[in-house]
PDB file of C-alpha atoms in Angstrom:
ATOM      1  CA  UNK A 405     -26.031  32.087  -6.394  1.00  0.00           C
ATOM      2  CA  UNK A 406     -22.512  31.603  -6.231  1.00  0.00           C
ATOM      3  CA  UNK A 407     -20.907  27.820  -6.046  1.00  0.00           C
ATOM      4  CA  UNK A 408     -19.963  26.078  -3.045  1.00  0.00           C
ATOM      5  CA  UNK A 409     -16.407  24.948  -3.937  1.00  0.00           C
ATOM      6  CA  UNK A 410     -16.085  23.121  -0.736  1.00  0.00           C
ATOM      7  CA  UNK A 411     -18.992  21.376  -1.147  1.00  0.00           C
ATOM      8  CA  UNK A 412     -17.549  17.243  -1.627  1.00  0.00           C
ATOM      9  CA  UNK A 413     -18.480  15.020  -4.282  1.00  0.00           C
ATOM     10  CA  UNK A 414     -19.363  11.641  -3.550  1.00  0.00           C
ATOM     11  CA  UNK A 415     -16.513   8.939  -3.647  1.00  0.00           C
ATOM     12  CA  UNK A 416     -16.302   6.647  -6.967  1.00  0.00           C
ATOM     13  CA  UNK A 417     -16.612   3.167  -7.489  1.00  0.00           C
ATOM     14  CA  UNK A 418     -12.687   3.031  -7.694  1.00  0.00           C
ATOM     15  CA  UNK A 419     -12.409   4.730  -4.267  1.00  0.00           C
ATOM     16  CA  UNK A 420     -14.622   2.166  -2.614  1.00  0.00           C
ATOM     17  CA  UNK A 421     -12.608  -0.522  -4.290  1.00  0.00           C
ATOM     18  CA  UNK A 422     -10.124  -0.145  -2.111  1.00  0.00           C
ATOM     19  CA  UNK A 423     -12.033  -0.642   1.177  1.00  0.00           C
ATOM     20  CA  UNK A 424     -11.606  -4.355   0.470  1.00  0.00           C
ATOM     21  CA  UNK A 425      -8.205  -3.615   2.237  1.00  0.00           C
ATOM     22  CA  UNK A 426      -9.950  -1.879   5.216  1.00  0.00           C
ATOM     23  CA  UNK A 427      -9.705  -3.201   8.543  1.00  0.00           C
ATOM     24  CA  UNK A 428      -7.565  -5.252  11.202  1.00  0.00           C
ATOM     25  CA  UNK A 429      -5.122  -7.681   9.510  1.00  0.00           C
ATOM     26  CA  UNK A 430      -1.878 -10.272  10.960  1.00  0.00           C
ATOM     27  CA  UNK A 431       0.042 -10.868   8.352  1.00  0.00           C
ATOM     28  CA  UNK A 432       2.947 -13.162   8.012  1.00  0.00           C
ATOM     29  CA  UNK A 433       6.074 -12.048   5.724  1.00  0.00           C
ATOM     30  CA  UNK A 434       9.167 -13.418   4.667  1.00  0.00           C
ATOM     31  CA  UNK A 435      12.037 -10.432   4.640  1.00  0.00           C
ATOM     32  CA  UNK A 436      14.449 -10.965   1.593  1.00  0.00           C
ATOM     33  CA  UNK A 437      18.025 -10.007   2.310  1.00  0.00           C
ATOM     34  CA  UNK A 438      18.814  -6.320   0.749  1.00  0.00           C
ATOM     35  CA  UNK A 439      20.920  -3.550   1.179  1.00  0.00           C
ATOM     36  CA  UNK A 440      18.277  -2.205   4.340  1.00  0.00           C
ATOM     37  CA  UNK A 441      18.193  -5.026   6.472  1.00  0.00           C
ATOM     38  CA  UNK A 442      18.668  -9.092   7.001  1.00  0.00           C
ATOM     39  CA  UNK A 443      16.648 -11.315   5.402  1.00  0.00           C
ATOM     40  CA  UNK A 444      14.038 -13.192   7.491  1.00  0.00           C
ATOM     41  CA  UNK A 445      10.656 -14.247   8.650  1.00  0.00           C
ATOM     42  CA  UNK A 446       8.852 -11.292  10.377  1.00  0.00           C
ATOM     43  CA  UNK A 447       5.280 -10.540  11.245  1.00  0.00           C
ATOM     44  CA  UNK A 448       3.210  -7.169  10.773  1.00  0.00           C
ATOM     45  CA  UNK A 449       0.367  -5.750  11.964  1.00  0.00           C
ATOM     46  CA  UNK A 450      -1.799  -3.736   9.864  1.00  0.00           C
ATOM     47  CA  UNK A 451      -4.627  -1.470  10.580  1.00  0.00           C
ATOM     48  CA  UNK A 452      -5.937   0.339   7.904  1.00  0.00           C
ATOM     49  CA  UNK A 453      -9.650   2.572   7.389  1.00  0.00           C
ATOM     50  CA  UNK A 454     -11.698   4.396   4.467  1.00  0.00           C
ATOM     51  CA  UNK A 455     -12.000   7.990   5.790  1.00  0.00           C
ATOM     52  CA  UNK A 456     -12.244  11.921   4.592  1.00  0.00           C
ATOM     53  CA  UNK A 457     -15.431  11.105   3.208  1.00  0.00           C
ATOM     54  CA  UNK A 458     -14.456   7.605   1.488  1.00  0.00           C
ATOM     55  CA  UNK A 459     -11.687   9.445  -0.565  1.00  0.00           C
ATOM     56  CA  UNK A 460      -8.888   7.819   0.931  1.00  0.00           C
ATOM     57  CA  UNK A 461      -7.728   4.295   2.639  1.00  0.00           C
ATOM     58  CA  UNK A 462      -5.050   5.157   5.481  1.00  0.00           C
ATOM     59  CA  UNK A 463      -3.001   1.925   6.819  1.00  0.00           C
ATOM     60  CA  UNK A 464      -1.000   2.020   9.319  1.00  0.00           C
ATOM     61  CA  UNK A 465       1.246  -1.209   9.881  1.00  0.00           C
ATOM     62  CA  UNK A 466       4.033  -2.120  12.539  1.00  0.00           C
ATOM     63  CA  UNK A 467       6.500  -5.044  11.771  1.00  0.00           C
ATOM     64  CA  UNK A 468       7.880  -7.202  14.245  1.00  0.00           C
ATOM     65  CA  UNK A 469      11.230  -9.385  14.050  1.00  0.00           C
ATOM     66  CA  UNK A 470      12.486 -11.406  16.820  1.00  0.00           C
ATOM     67  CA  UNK A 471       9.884  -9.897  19.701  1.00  0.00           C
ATOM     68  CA  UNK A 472      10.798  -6.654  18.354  1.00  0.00           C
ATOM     69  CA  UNK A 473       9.608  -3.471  16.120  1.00  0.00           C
ATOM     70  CA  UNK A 474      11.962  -3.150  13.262  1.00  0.00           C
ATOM     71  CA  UNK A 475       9.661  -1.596  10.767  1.00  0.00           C
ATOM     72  CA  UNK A 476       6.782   0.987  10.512  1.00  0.00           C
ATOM     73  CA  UNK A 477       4.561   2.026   7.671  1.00  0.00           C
ATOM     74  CA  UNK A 478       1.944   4.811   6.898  1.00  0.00           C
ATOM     75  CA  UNK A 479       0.446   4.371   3.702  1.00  0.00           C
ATOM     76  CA  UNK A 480      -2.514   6.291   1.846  1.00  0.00           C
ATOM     77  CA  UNK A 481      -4.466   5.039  -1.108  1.00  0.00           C
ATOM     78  CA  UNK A 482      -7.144   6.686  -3.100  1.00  0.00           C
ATOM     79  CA  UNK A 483      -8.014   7.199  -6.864  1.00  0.00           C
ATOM     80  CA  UNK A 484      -7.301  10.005  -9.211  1.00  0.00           C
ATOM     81  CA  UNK A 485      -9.890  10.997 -11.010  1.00  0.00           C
ATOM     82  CA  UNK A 486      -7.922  13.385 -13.327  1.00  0.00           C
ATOM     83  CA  UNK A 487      -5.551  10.709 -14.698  1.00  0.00           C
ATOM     84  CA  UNK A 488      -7.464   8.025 -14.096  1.00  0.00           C
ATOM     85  CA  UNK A 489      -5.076   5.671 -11.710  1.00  0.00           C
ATOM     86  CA  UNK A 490      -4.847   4.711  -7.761  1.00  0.00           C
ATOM     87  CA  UNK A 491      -2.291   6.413  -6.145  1.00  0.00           C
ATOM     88  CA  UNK A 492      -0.093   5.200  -3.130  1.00  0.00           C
ATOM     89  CA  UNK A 493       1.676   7.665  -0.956  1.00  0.00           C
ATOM     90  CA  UNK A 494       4.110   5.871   1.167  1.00  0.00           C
ATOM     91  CA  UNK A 495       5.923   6.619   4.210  1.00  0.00           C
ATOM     92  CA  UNK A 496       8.040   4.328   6.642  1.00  0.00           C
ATOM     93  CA  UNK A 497      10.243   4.602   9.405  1.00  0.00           C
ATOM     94  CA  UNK A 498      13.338   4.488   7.075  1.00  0.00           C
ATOM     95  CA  UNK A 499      12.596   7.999   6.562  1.00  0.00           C
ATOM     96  CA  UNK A 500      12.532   8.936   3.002  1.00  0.00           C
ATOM     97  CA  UNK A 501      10.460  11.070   1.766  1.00  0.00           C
ATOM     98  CA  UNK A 502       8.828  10.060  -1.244  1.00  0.00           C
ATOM     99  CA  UNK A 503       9.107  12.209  -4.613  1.00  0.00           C
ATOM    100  CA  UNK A 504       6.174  11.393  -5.995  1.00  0.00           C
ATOM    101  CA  UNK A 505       3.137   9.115  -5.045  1.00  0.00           C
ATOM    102  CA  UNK A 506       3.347   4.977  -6.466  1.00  0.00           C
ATOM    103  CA  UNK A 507       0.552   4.696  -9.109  1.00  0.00           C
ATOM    104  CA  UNK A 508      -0.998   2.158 -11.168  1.00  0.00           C
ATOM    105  CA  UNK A 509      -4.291   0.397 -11.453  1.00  0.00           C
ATOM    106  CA  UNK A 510      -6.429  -3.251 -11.153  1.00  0.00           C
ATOM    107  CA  UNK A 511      -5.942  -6.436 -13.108  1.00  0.00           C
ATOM    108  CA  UNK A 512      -8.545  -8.819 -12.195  1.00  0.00           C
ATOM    109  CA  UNK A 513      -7.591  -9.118  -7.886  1.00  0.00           C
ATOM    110  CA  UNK A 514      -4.660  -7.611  -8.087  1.00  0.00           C
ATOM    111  CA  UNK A 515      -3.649  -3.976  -7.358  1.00  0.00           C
ATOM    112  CA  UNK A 516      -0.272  -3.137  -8.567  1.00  0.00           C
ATOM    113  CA  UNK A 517       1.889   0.553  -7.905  1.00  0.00           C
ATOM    114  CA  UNK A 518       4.937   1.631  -9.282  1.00  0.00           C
ATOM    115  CA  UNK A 519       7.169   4.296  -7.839  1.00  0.00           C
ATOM    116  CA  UNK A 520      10.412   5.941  -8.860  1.00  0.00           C
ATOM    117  CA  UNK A 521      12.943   7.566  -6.987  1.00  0.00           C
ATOM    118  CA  UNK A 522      16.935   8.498  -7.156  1.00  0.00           C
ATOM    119  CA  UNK A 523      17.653   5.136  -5.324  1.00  0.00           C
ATOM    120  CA  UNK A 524      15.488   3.346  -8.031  1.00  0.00           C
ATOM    121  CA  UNK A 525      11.861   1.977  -8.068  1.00  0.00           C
ATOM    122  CA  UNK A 526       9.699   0.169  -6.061  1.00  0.00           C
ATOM    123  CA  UNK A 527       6.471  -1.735  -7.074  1.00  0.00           C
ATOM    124  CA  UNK A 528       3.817  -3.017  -4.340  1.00  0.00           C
ATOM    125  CA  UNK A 529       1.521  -5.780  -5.908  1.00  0.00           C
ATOM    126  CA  UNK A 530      -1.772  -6.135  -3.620  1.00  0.00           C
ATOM    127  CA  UNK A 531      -3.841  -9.477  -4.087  1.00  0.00           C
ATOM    128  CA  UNK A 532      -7.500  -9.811  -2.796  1.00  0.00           C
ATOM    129  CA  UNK A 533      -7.457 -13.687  -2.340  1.00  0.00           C
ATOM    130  CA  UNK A 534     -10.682 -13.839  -0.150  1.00  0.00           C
ATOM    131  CA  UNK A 535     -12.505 -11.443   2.022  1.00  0.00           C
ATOM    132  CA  UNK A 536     -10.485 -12.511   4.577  1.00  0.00           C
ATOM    133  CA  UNK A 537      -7.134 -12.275   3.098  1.00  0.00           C
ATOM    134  CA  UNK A 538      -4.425 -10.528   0.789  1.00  0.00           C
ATOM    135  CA  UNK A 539      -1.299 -10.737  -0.353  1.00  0.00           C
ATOM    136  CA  UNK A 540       1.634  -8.170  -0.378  1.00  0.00           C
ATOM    137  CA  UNK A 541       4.835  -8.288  -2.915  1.00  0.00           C
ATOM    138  CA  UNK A 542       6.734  -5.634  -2.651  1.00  0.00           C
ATOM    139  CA  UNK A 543       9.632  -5.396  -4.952  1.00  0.00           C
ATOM    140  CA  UNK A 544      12.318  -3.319  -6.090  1.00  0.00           C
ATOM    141  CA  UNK A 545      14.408  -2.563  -9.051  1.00  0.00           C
ATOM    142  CA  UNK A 546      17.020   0.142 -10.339  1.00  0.00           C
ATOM    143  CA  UNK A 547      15.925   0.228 -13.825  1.00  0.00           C
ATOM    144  CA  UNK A 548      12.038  -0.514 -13.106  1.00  0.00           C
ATOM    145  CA  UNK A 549      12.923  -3.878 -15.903  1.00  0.00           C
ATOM    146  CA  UNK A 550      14.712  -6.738 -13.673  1.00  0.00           C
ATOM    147  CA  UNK A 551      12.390  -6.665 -10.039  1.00  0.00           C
ATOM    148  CA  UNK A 552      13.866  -8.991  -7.002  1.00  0.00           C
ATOM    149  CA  UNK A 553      11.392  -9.284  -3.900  1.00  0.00           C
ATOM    150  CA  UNK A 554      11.619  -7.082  -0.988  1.00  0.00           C
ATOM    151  CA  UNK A 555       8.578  -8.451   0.777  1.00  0.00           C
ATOM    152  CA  UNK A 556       5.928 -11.064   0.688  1.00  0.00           C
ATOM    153  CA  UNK A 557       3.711 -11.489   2.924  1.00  0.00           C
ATOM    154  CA  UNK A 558      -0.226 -12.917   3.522  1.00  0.00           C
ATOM    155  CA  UNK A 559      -2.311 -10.568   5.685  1.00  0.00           C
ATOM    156  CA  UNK A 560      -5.573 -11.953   6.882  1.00  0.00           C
ATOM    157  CA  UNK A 561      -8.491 -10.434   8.722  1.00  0.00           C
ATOM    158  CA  UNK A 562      -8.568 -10.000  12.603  1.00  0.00           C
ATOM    159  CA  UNK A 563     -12.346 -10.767  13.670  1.00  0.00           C
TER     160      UNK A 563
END
């Protein structure tokens, strides 16, 4: 009998991992002054949910400034079995389209992803501090050595 190739497999450990970031989160974020916008307090909100079988987290955030929108991000997570590291694809409402997808792995609480692109690299650092609450660093660098802050922020749980 032949094989069902489209039959799923079940998710890993390392793809249920990252339902600890699953859910409704507030976060509050300090903006750092660079060459896409003002520096500045802002706010986000982030909604974000294990689905396609527990493959994949999908977040969706909106950030606010001032009573307005000024930011918007669509992010994917999940785990690559072949080479063995998470993968972030990353999209935002600045429009670039990313060359490649962020990757990297776990240290203790703390997820960190590294992208490259012709405008130079960018590293998100997640950290689980409770159930109820992470942290986001998001940083950039031209030379992927010497990182300055793009983003912090501390996200917790909407009940």
């Amino acid at each position: 009998m032949a094989q069902d190739h489209l039959a799923a497999s079940s998710p890993l450990a390392e793809h249920t991992r990252l339902a600890a970031f699953a859910g409704e989160w507030d976060g509050e974020e300090v903006v750092f002054p660079s060459r896409w916008t003002a520096g500045g307090p802002a706010t986000s909100h982030v909604v974000a949910r294990m689905d396609l079988n527990g493959f994949y987290l999908i977040q969706d955030a909106i950030q606010m400034r001032d009573g307005k929108q000024i930011f918007a991000t669509h992010g994917l997570f999940t785990y690559d079995r072949e080479d063995r590291t998470y993968k972030l694809f990353w999209y935002d409402s600045l429009g670039y389209t990313p060359p490649s997808p962020a990757s990297g792995g776990w240290v203790g609480k703390t997820l960190t992803l590294v992208r490259g692109s012709l405008r130079g690299n960018a590293r998100h650092v997640y950290e689980i501090i409770d159930d109820n609450s992470y942290s986001l660093k998001i940083q950039f660098s031209p030379d992927a050595e010497g990182w300055a802050d793009v983003l912090t922020g501390v996200y917790r749980r909407i009940h």
